[in-house]
């Protein structure tokens, strides 16, 4: 292959209790990208549509991630990147991660897959470092692996694919305001009360167990965040009302997607997920802020090839 067109999915990170370690991939929202081999060495971003983002390689997360990969190859050709940016930056559903992960995945395909998926996570994290100041993997990992992922360790990097129950659906409402990840990190406390940490560890273990045993009630009981959500939720209009009404409508649980402002809910079955859509809409109609709503099965594949030649 000399050229590949891909779908790079949006992602939900943290998943309530798993700050910087848990994430999942969505199936109905994502960027589309074209990556092609060219004779000129290096990386060139030739086109971006949908959002006003820099074309300069070193200022764009896709370019930085690609350069991290190429630094570990001896290729004598280069790559051009086109991005159809369908995930808004600052939305909380992995905009920078989609571009970063999509680029390195596609280049790896064009090179004949010399790198493992774990290697690709490492390269894509450099894009996240540019975007947020922190090389976190909870968005890029599910984009690359698909489904749910757990970052067990960052040093050394150890990413684990987690079982995804077939009936699990995500509903995401994106208020049309921007919350920068870097800003959302600055307001976080640097110390955690032991009693809150104990509850959080229990929920992470419960959520992983619930996903493997496909125990939806256990998944729901575990989708509670005692550390990050109480602080970040103040940045999101009507967060508490959306959470309350989503759970009343049948959601297993509800929380902040990434650093916000998007709010996600997980449900068993599409019918419940659609009821959550109505519940979220009913709250935001009163708020007076425009919003997008997405409903999606969990994307077990991750990045997908749309065209190749």
Short mmCIF file of the C-alpha atoms (twelve columns), coordinates in Angstrom:
data_MODEL
# 
_entry.id   MODEL 
# 
loop_
_atom_site.group_PDB 
_atom_site.id 
_atom_site.type_symbol 
_atom_site.label_atom_id 
_atom_site.label_alt_id 
_atom_site.label_comp_id 
_atom_site.label_asym_id 
_atom_site.label_seq_id 
_atom_site.Cartn_x 
_atom_site.Cartn_y 
_atom_site.Cartn_z 
_atom_site.pdbx_PDB_model_num 
ATOM 1   C CA . UNK A 1   0.000   0.000   0.000  1 
ATOM 2   C CA . UNK A 2   1.102   3.543   -0.776 1 
ATOM 3   C CA . UNK A 3   -1.954  5.364   0.594  1 
ATOM 4   C CA . UNK A 4   -4.494  4.593   3.273  1 
ATOM 5   C CA . UNK A 5   -7.698  6.276   4.449  1 
ATOM 6   C CA . UNK A 6   -8.737  5.498   8.007  1 
ATOM 7   C CA . UNK A 7   -11.376 6.145   10.638 1 
ATOM 8   C CA . UNK A 8   -9.804  7.119   13.981 1 
ATOM 9   C CA . UNK A 9   -12.396 6.858   16.763 1 
ATOM 10  C CA . UNK A 10  -13.343 9.252   19.486 1 
ATOM 11  C CA . UNK A 11  -12.738 7.876   22.955 1 
ATOM 12  C CA . UNK A 12  -13.972 8.226   26.505 1 
ATOM 13  C CA . UNK A 13  -11.150 8.415   29.030 1 
ATOM 14  C CA . UNK A 14  -11.084 7.950   32.803 1 
ATOM 15  C CA . UNK A 15  -14.501 6.170   32.675 1 
ATOM 16  C CA . UNK A 16  -15.372 7.712   36.066 1 
ATOM 17  C CA . UNK A 17  -13.068 5.903   38.492 1 
ATOM 18  C CA . UNK A 18  -10.024 5.318   36.248 1 
ATOM 19  C CA . UNK A 19  -8.268  8.685   35.962 1 
ATOM 20  C CA . UNK A 20  -5.468  8.443   33.354 1 
ATOM 21  C CA . UNK A 21  -5.676  4.623   33.244 1 
ATOM 22  C CA . UNK A 22  -9.085  3.573   31.826 1 
ATOM 23  C CA . UNK A 23  -10.564 4.329   28.415 1 
ATOM 24  C CA . UNK A 24  -12.930 3.050   25.741 1 
ATOM 25  C CA . UNK A 25  -13.389 3.590   22.006 1 
ATOM 26  C CA . UNK A 26  -16.566 4.833   20.313 1 
ATOM 27  C CA . UNK A 27  -17.931 3.564   17.013 1 
ATOM 28  C CA . UNK A 28  -19.981 6.418   15.554 1 
ATOM 29  C CA . UNK A 29  -17.733 9.450   16.124 1 
ATOM 30  C CA . UNK A 30  -14.207 9.977   14.843 1 
ATOM 31  C CA . UNK A 31  -11.766 11.640  12.481 1 
ATOM 32  C CA . UNK A 32  -11.073 10.517  8.945  1 
ATOM 33  C CA . UNK A 33  -7.461  10.712  7.785  1 
ATOM 34  C CA . UNK A 34  -5.485  10.002  4.627  1 
ATOM 35  C CA . UNK A 35  -1.801  9.090   4.967  1 
ATOM 36  C CA . UNK A 36  0.395   8.434   1.930  1 
ATOM 37  C CA . UNK A 37  4.012   7.549   1.227  1 
ATOM 38  C CA . UNK A 38  6.021   10.218  -0.609 1 
ATOM 39  C CA . UNK A 39  9.581   10.389  -1.884 1 
ATOM 40  C CA . UNK A 40  10.533  13.367  0.287  1 
ATOM 41  C CA . UNK A 41  11.674  12.216  3.765  1 
ATOM 42  C CA . UNK A 42  9.909   13.501  6.842  1 
ATOM 43  C CA . UNK A 43  6.288   14.345  7.625  1 
ATOM 44  C CA . UNK A 44  4.118   16.951  5.917  1 
ATOM 45  C CA . UNK A 45  0.545   17.860  6.871  1 
ATOM 46  C CA . UNK A 46  -1.011  18.965  3.593  1 
ATOM 47  C CA . UNK A 47  -4.665  19.542  4.513  1 
ATOM 48  C CA . UNK A 48  -6.898  19.949  7.554  1 
ATOM 49  C CA . UNK A 49  -10.634 20.449  7.176  1 
ATOM 50  C CA . UNK A 50  -13.260 20.819  9.873  1 
ATOM 51  C CA . UNK A 51  -11.149 22.692  12.424 1 
ATOM 52  C CA . UNK A 52  -8.588  25.487  12.440 1 
ATOM 53  C CA . UNK A 53  -5.434  23.624  13.465 1 
ATOM 54  C CA . UNK A 54  -1.756  24.189  12.596 1 
ATOM 55  C CA . UNK A 55  -0.291  22.579  9.490  1 
ATOM 56  C CA . UNK A 56  3.249   22.879  10.876 1 
ATOM 57  C CA . UNK A 57  4.449   19.365  11.673 1 
ATOM 58  C CA . UNK A 58  5.968   20.221  15.068 1 
ATOM 59  C CA . UNK A 59  2.853   22.103  16.177 1 
ATOM 60  C CA . UNK A 60  0.309   19.422  15.251 1 
ATOM 61  C CA . UNK A 61  -0.261  16.320  17.362 1 
ATOM 62  C CA . UNK A 62  -0.419  14.081  14.279 1 
ATOM 63  C CA . UNK A 63  2.917   15.397  13.061 1 
ATOM 64  C CA . UNK A 64  4.618   15.019  16.447 1 
ATOM 65  C CA . UNK A 65  3.356   11.442  16.846 1 
ATOM 66  C CA . UNK A 66  4.506   10.565  13.318 1 
ATOM 67  C CA . UNK A 67  7.961   11.988  13.975 1 
ATOM 68  C CA . UNK A 68  8.243   9.924   17.163 1 
ATOM 69  C CA . UNK A 69  7.573   6.778   15.128 1 
ATOM 70  C CA . UNK A 70  9.926   7.709   12.286 1 
ATOM 71  C CA . UNK A 71  12.709  8.400   14.773 1 
ATOM 72  C CA . UNK A 72  12.819  4.641   15.357 1 
ATOM 73  C CA . UNK A 73  12.833  3.613   11.676 1 
ATOM 74  C CA . UNK A 74  15.356  3.804   8.858  1 
ATOM 75  C CA . UNK A 75  12.853  4.612   6.127  1 
ATOM 76  C CA . UNK A 76  14.209  6.658   3.204  1 
ATOM 77  C CA . UNK A 77  10.784  8.034   2.235  1 
ATOM 78  C CA . UNK A 78  8.299   10.272  3.995  1 
ATOM 79  C CA . UNK A 79  4.591   10.708  4.590  1 
ATOM 80  C CA . UNK A 80  1.866   13.210  3.838  1 
ATOM 81  C CA . UNK A 81  -1.139  13.563  6.134  1 
ATOM 82  C CA . UNK A 82  -4.634  14.876  5.419  1 
ATOM 83  C CA . UNK A 83  -7.054  15.271  8.324  1 
ATOM 84  C CA . UNK A 84  -10.827 15.537  8.189  1 
ATOM 85  C CA . UNK A 85  -11.230 16.729  11.771 1 
ATOM 86  C CA . UNK A 86  -14.667 15.620  12.942 1 
ATOM 87  C CA . UNK A 87  -13.930 15.628  16.681 1 
ATOM 88  C CA . UNK A 88  -13.815 19.132  18.084 1 
ATOM 89  C CA . UNK A 89  -10.707 19.999  20.130 1 
ATOM 90  C CA . UNK A 90  -11.528 20.503  23.788 1 
ATOM 91  C CA . UNK A 91  -14.624 18.290  23.572 1 
ATOM 92  C CA . UNK A 92  -13.440 15.668  26.064 1 
ATOM 93  C CA . UNK A 93  -13.792 12.738  23.648 1 
ATOM 94  C CA . UNK A 94  -10.194 12.359  22.539 1 
ATOM 95  C CA . UNK A 95  -9.748  14.806  19.679 1 
ATOM 96  C CA . UNK A 96  -5.954  14.946  19.914 1 
ATOM 97  C CA . UNK A 97  -5.778  11.213  20.596 1 
ATOM 98  C CA . UNK A 98  -7.661  10.339  17.409 1 
ATOM 99  C CA . UNK A 99  -5.236  12.333  15.248 1 
ATOM 100 C CA . UNK A 100 -2.176  11.012  17.082 1 
ATOM 101 C CA . UNK A 101 -3.250  7.381   17.166 1 
ATOM 102 C CA . UNK A 102 -4.657  7.405   13.635 1 
ATOM 103 C CA . UNK A 103 -1.437  8.735   12.156 1 
ATOM 104 C CA . UNK A 104 0.934   6.238   13.759 1 
ATOM 105 C CA . UNK A 105 -1.440  3.329   13.086 1 
ATOM 106 C CA . UNK A 106 -1.664  4.225   9.394  1 
ATOM 107 C CA . UNK A 107 2.081   4.767   8.981  1 
ATOM 108 C CA . UNK A 108 2.722   1.420   10.650 1 
ATOM 109 C CA . UNK A 109 0.365   -0.223  8.148  1 
ATOM 110 C CA . UNK A 110 2.168   1.431   5.218  1 
ATOM 111 C CA . UNK A 111 5.526   0.279   6.595  1 
ATOM 112 C CA . UNK A 112 4.362   -3.337  6.852  1 
ATOM 113 C CA . UNK A 113 3.584   -3.330  10.596 1 
ATOM 114 C CA . UNK A 114 7.087   -3.262  12.099 1 
ATOM 115 C CA . UNK A 115 5.772   -1.938  15.411 1 
ATOM 116 C CA . UNK A 116 3.520   -3.526  18.040 1 
ATOM 117 C CA . UNK A 117 0.310   -1.836  19.164 1 
ATOM 118 C CA . UNK A 118 2.038   -1.026  22.457 1 
ATOM 119 C CA . UNK A 119 4.778   0.743   20.504 1 
ATOM 120 C CA . UNK A 120 2.127   2.741   18.667 1 
ATOM 121 C CA . UNK A 121 0.618   3.808   22.000 1 
ATOM 122 C CA . UNK A 122 4.024   5.090   23.049 1 
ATOM 123 C CA . UNK A 123 4.416   7.136   19.849 1 
ATOM 124 C CA . UNK A 124 0.868   8.496   20.000 1 
ATOM 125 C CA . UNK A 125 1.429   9.619   23.593 1 
ATOM 126 C CA . UNK A 126 3.887   12.199  22.244 1 
ATOM 127 C CA . UNK A 127 0.973   13.857  20.464 1 
ATOM 128 C CA . UNK A 128 -0.872  13.946  23.766 1 
ATOM 129 C CA . UNK A 129 2.170   15.494  25.402 1 
ATOM 130 C CA . UNK A 130 2.009   18.342  22.884 1 
ATOM 131 C CA . UNK A 131 -1.752  18.798  23.362 1 
ATOM 132 C CA . UNK A 132 -2.015  18.592  27.131 1 
ATOM 133 C CA . UNK A 133 1.476   18.797  28.567 1 
ATOM 134 C CA . UNK A 134 1.183   15.208  29.821 1 
ATOM 135 C CA . UNK A 135 1.922   12.042  27.817 1 
ATOM 136 C CA . UNK A 136 -1.139  10.113  28.988 1 
ATOM 137 C CA . UNK A 137 -2.438  6.985   27.247 1 
ATOM 138 C CA . UNK A 138 -6.037  6.587   28.392 1 
ATOM 139 C CA . UNK A 139 -7.380  7.950   25.074 1 
ATOM 140 C CA . UNK A 140 -4.804  6.721   22.555 1 
ATOM 141 C CA . UNK A 141 -4.772  3.183   23.991 1 
ATOM 142 C CA . UNK A 142 -8.456  2.369   23.329 1 
ATOM 143 C CA . UNK A 143 -8.246  4.097   19.927 1 
ATOM 144 C CA . UNK A 144 -5.421  1.714   18.984 1 
ATOM 145 C CA . UNK A 145 -6.479  -1.464  20.786 1 
ATOM 146 C CA . UNK A 146 -10.261 -0.995  20.511 1 
ATOM 147 C CA . UNK A 147 -12.771 -1.678  23.272 1 
ATOM 148 C CA . UNK A 148 -11.834 -0.957  26.888 1 
ATOM 149 C CA . UNK A 149 -8.198  -0.607  27.887 1 
ATOM 150 C CA . UNK A 150 -6.367  -0.346  31.196 1 
ATOM 151 C CA . UNK A 151 -3.002  1.362   31.478 1 
ATOM 152 C CA . UNK A 152 -1.608  -0.789  34.276 1 
ATOM 153 C CA . UNK A 153 1.692   1.067   34.307 1 
ATOM 154 C CA . UNK A 154 3.330   4.021   32.585 1 
ATOM 155 C CA . UNK A 155 6.908   3.170   33.592 1 
ATOM 156 C CA . UNK A 156 7.312   0.760   31.928 1 
ATOM 157 C CA . UNK A 157 4.269   1.211   29.676 1 
ATOM 158 C CA . UNK A 158 1.886   -1.718  30.143 1 
ATOM 159 C CA . UNK A 159 -1.515  -1.535  28.412 1 
ATOM 160 C CA . UNK A 160 -4.104  -4.308  28.844 1 
ATOM 161 C CA . UNK A 161 -7.164  -4.922  26.679 1 
ATOM 162 C CA . UNK A 162 -10.288 -5.449  28.785 1 
ATOM 163 C CA . UNK A 163 -13.345 -7.479  27.815 1 
ATOM 164 C CA . UNK A 164 -16.214 -5.434  26.383 1 
ATOM 165 C CA . UNK A 165 -19.769 -6.726  27.019 1 
ATOM 166 C CA . UNK A 166 -21.776 -6.906  23.791 1 
ATOM 167 C CA . UNK A 167 -24.823 -5.043  25.091 1 
ATOM 168 C CA . UNK A 168 -22.908 -2.063  26.427 1 
ATOM 169 C CA . UNK A 169 -23.747 1.300   24.831 1 
ATOM 170 C CA . UNK A 170 -22.408 4.788   25.428 1 
ATOM 171 C CA . UNK A 171 -24.416 8.000   25.233 1 
ATOM 172 C CA . UNK A 172 -22.389 11.220  25.131 1 
ATOM 173 C CA . UNK A 173 -23.616 14.802  25.295 1 
ATOM 174 C CA . UNK A 174 -21.132 17.481  24.236 1 
ATOM 175 C CA . UNK A 175 -22.082 20.988  25.402 1 
ATOM 176 C CA . UNK A 176 -20.723 23.497  22.892 1 
ATOM 177 C CA . UNK A 177 -18.183 24.987  25.236 1 
ATOM 178 C CA . UNK A 178 -14.472 24.184  25.399 1 
ATOM 179 C CA . UNK A 179 -12.622 22.841  28.412 1 
ATOM 180 C CA . UNK A 180 -8.891  22.567  27.740 1 
ATOM 181 C CA . UNK A 181 -7.348  19.433  29.218 1 
ATOM 182 C CA . UNK A 182 -4.375  21.446  30.477 1 
ATOM 183 C CA . UNK A 183 -6.720  23.812  32.341 1 
ATOM 184 C CA . UNK A 184 -8.784  20.938  33.730 1 
ATOM 185 C CA . UNK A 185 -5.594  19.365  35.096 1 
ATOM 186 C CA . UNK A 186 -4.451  22.559  36.799 1 
ATOM 187 C CA . UNK A 187 -7.463  22.643  39.116 1 
ATOM 188 C CA . UNK A 188 -6.931  19.103  40.411 1 
ATOM 189 C CA . UNK A 189 -5.652  18.505  43.923 1 
ATOM 190 C CA . UNK A 190 -2.221  16.906  44.286 1 
ATOM 191 C CA . UNK A 191 -3.129  14.926  47.411 1 
ATOM 192 C CA . UNK A 192 -6.015  12.528  47.996 1 
ATOM 193 C CA . UNK A 193 -7.589  11.515  51.331 1 
ATOM 194 C CA . UNK A 194 -6.917  7.841   52.033 1 
ATOM 195 C CA . UNK A 195 -10.618 7.086   52.511 1 
ATOM 196 C CA . UNK A 196 -11.373 8.422   49.012 1 
ATOM 197 C CA . UNK A 197 -8.459  6.529   47.492 1 
ATOM 198 C CA . UNK A 198 -9.727  3.279   49.031 1 
ATOM 199 C CA . UNK A 199 -13.190 3.808   47.548 1 
ATOM 200 C CA . UNK A 200 -11.667 4.642   44.164 1 
ATOM 201 C CA . UNK A 201 -9.467  1.521   44.106 1 
ATOM 202 C CA . UNK A 202 -12.497 -0.571  44.943 1 
ATOM 203 C CA . UNK A 203 -14.448 0.903   42.053 1 
ATOM 204 C CA . UNK A 204 -11.637 0.362   39.549 1 
ATOM 205 C CA . UNK A 205 -11.415 -3.281  40.582 1 
ATOM 206 C CA . UNK A 206 -15.202 -3.610  40.530 1 
ATOM 207 C CA . UNK A 207 -15.473 -2.087  37.059 1 
ATOM 208 C CA . UNK A 208 -12.814 -4.393  35.606 1 
ATOM 209 C CA . UNK A 209 -14.487 -7.397  37.230 1 
ATOM 210 C CA . UNK A 210 -17.901 -6.295  35.972 1 
ATOM 211 C CA . UNK A 211 -16.613 -5.948  32.403 1 
ATOM 212 C CA . UNK A 212 -15.074 -9.436  32.420 1 
ATOM 213 C CA . UNK A 213 -18.061 -11.148 34.033 1 
ATOM 214 C CA . UNK A 214 -20.518 -8.980  32.060 1 
ATOM 215 C CA . UNK A 215 -22.220 -8.092  35.325 1 
ATOM 216 C CA . UNK A 216 -24.006 -4.895  34.334 1 
ATOM 217 C CA . UNK A 217 -25.176 -4.081  37.850 1 
ATOM 218 C CA . UNK A 218 -21.592 -4.302  39.118 1 
ATOM 219 C CA . UNK A 219 -20.451 -2.063  36.249 1 
ATOM 220 C CA . UNK A 220 -23.053 0.485   37.307 1 
ATOM 221 C CA . UNK A 221 -22.118 0.355   40.997 1 
ATOM 222 C CA . UNK A 222 -18.474 0.900   40.079 1 
ATOM 223 C CA . UNK A 223 -18.973 3.976   37.865 1 
ATOM 224 C CA . UNK A 224 -18.384 6.408   40.740 1 
ATOM 225 C CA . UNK A 225 -15.537 8.898   40.936 1 
ATOM 226 C CA . UNK A 226 -14.678 10.268  44.382 1 
ATOM 227 C CA . UNK A 227 -11.523 12.143  43.361 1 
ATOM 228 C CA . UNK A 228 -11.691 13.939  39.999 1 
ATOM 229 C CA . UNK A 229 -15.400 14.406  39.242 1 
ATOM 230 C CA . UNK A 230 -16.254 16.513  42.320 1 
ATOM 231 C CA . UNK A 231 -13.695 19.107  41.176 1 
ATOM 232 C CA . UNK A 232 -14.075 19.058  37.391 1 
ATOM 233 C CA . UNK A 233 -17.863 18.904  37.404 1 
ATOM 234 C CA . UNK A 234 -18.010 22.568  38.438 1 
ATOM 235 C CA . UNK A 235 -16.710 23.440  34.937 1 
ATOM 236 C CA . UNK A 236 -19.650 21.700  33.221 1 
ATOM 237 C CA . UNK A 237 -23.088 23.368  33.177 1 
ATOM 238 C CA . UNK A 238 -25.880 21.202  34.662 1 
ATOM 239 C CA . UNK A 239 -23.579 18.212  35.189 1 
ATOM 240 C CA . UNK A 240 -25.356 17.013  38.335 1 
ATOM 241 C CA . UNK A 241 -28.771 17.268  36.675 1 
ATOM 242 C CA . UNK A 242 -27.604 15.335  33.596 1 
ATOM 243 C CA . UNK A 243 -26.151 12.599  35.786 1 
ATOM 244 C CA . UNK A 244 -29.269 12.332  37.916 1 
ATOM 245 C CA . UNK A 245 -31.693 12.235  34.983 1 
ATOM 246 C CA . UNK A 246 -29.541 9.796   32.986 1 
ATOM 247 C CA . UNK A 247 -29.517 7.292   35.818 1 
ATOM 248 C CA . UNK A 248 -33.252 7.778   36.361 1 
ATOM 249 C CA . UNK A 249 -33.725 6.999   32.651 1 
ATOM 250 C CA . UNK A 250 -31.926 3.678   33.014 1 
ATOM 251 C CA . UNK A 251 -28.199 4.389   32.617 1 
ATOM 252 C CA . UNK A 252 -25.847 2.116   34.547 1 
ATOM 253 C CA . UNK A 253 -23.730 5.129   35.430 1 
ATOM 254 C CA . UNK A 254 -22.748 8.582   34.246 1 
ATOM 255 C CA . UNK A 255 -19.619 10.705  34.449 1 
ATOM 256 C CA . UNK A 256 -17.275 13.192  32.815 1 
ATOM 257 C CA . UNK A 257 -15.730 12.111  29.528 1 
ATOM 258 C CA . UNK A 258 -12.034 12.858  29.784 1 
ATOM 259 C CA . UNK A 259 -11.546 16.383  31.081 1 
ATOM 260 C CA . UNK A 260 -15.006 17.465  29.881 1 
ATOM 261 C CA . UNK A 261 -17.192 19.210  28.967 1 
ATOM 262 C CA . UNK A 262 -18.683 16.051  27.413 1 
ATOM 263 C CA . UNK A 263 -20.704 13.878  29.777 1 
ATOM 264 C CA . UNK A 264 -21.034 10.133  29.124 1 
ATOM 265 C CA . UNK A 265 -23.443 7.482   30.318 1 
ATOM 266 C CA . UNK A 266 -23.140 3.715   29.892 1 
ATOM 267 C CA . UNK A 267 -26.275 1.632   29.417 1 
ATOM 268 C CA . UNK A 268 -27.243 -1.982  28.878 1 
ATOM 269 C CA . UNK A 269 -28.835 -2.153  25.444 1 
ATOM 270 C CA . UNK A 270 -29.672 0.419   22.797 1 
ATOM 271 C CA . UNK A 271 -33.197 1.004   24.121 1 
ATOM 272 C CA . UNK A 272 -31.878 2.271   27.456 1 
ATOM 273 C CA . UNK A 273 -29.205 4.331   25.705 1 
ATOM 274 C CA . UNK A 274 -31.901 6.067   23.651 1 
ATOM 275 C CA . UNK A 275 -33.867 6.862   26.805 1 
ATOM 276 C CA . UNK A 276 -30.710 8.463   28.184 1 
ATOM 277 C CA . UNK A 277 -30.504 10.613  25.033 1 
ATOM 278 C CA . UNK A 278 -33.963 12.003  25.817 1 
ATOM 279 C CA . UNK A 279 -33.024 12.560  29.462 1 
ATOM 280 C CA . UNK A 280 -29.869 14.479  28.566 1 
ATOM 281 C CA . UNK A 281 -31.729 16.585  26.003 1 
ATOM 282 C CA . UNK A 282 -34.451 17.448  28.518 1 
ATOM 283 C CA . UNK A 283 -31.849 18.903  30.876 1 
ATOM 284 C CA . UNK A 284 -29.932 20.875  28.266 1 
ATOM 285 C CA . UNK A 285 -33.016 22.374  26.677 1 
ATOM 286 C CA . UNK A 286 -33.380 24.314  29.928 1 
ATOM 287 C CA . UNK A 287 -29.714 25.330  30.096 1 
ATOM 288 C CA . UNK A 288 -29.653 27.354  26.891 1 
ATOM 289 C CA . UNK A 289 -26.334 25.990  25.591 1 
ATOM 290 C CA . UNK A 290 -26.082 24.243  22.218 1 
ATOM 291 C CA . UNK A 291 -24.984 20.617  22.316 1 
ATOM 292 C CA . UNK A 292 -24.270 17.514  20.252 1 
ATOM 293 C CA . UNK A 293 -25.383 14.052  21.335 1 
ATOM 294 C CA . UNK A 294 -23.832 10.765  20.239 1 
ATOM 295 C CA . UNK A 295 -24.965 7.215   20.873 1 
ATOM 296 C CA . UNK A 296 -22.578 4.371   20.156 1 
ATOM 297 C CA . UNK A 297 -21.796 0.761   20.810 1 
ATOM 298 C CA . UNK A 298 -18.326 0.268   22.213 1 
ATOM 299 C CA . UNK A 299 -15.938 0.003   19.273 1 
ATOM 300 C CA . UNK A 300 -14.030 -3.249  19.750 1 
ATOM 301 C CA . UNK A 301 -11.867 -2.797  16.648 1 
ATOM 302 C CA . UNK A 302 -10.505 0.697   17.183 1 
ATOM 303 C CA . UNK A 303 -9.023  2.322   14.072 1 
ATOM 304 C CA . UNK A 304 -10.486 1.060   10.800 1 
ATOM 305 C CA . UNK A 305 -9.341  1.132   7.166  1 
ATOM 306 C CA . UNK A 306 -11.837 2.920   4.908  1 
ATOM 307 C CA . UNK A 307 -9.822  2.797   1.656  1 
ATOM 308 C CA . UNK A 308 -6.336  1.737   0.576  1 
ATOM 309 C CA . UNK A 309 -4.274  1.545   -2.591 1 
# 
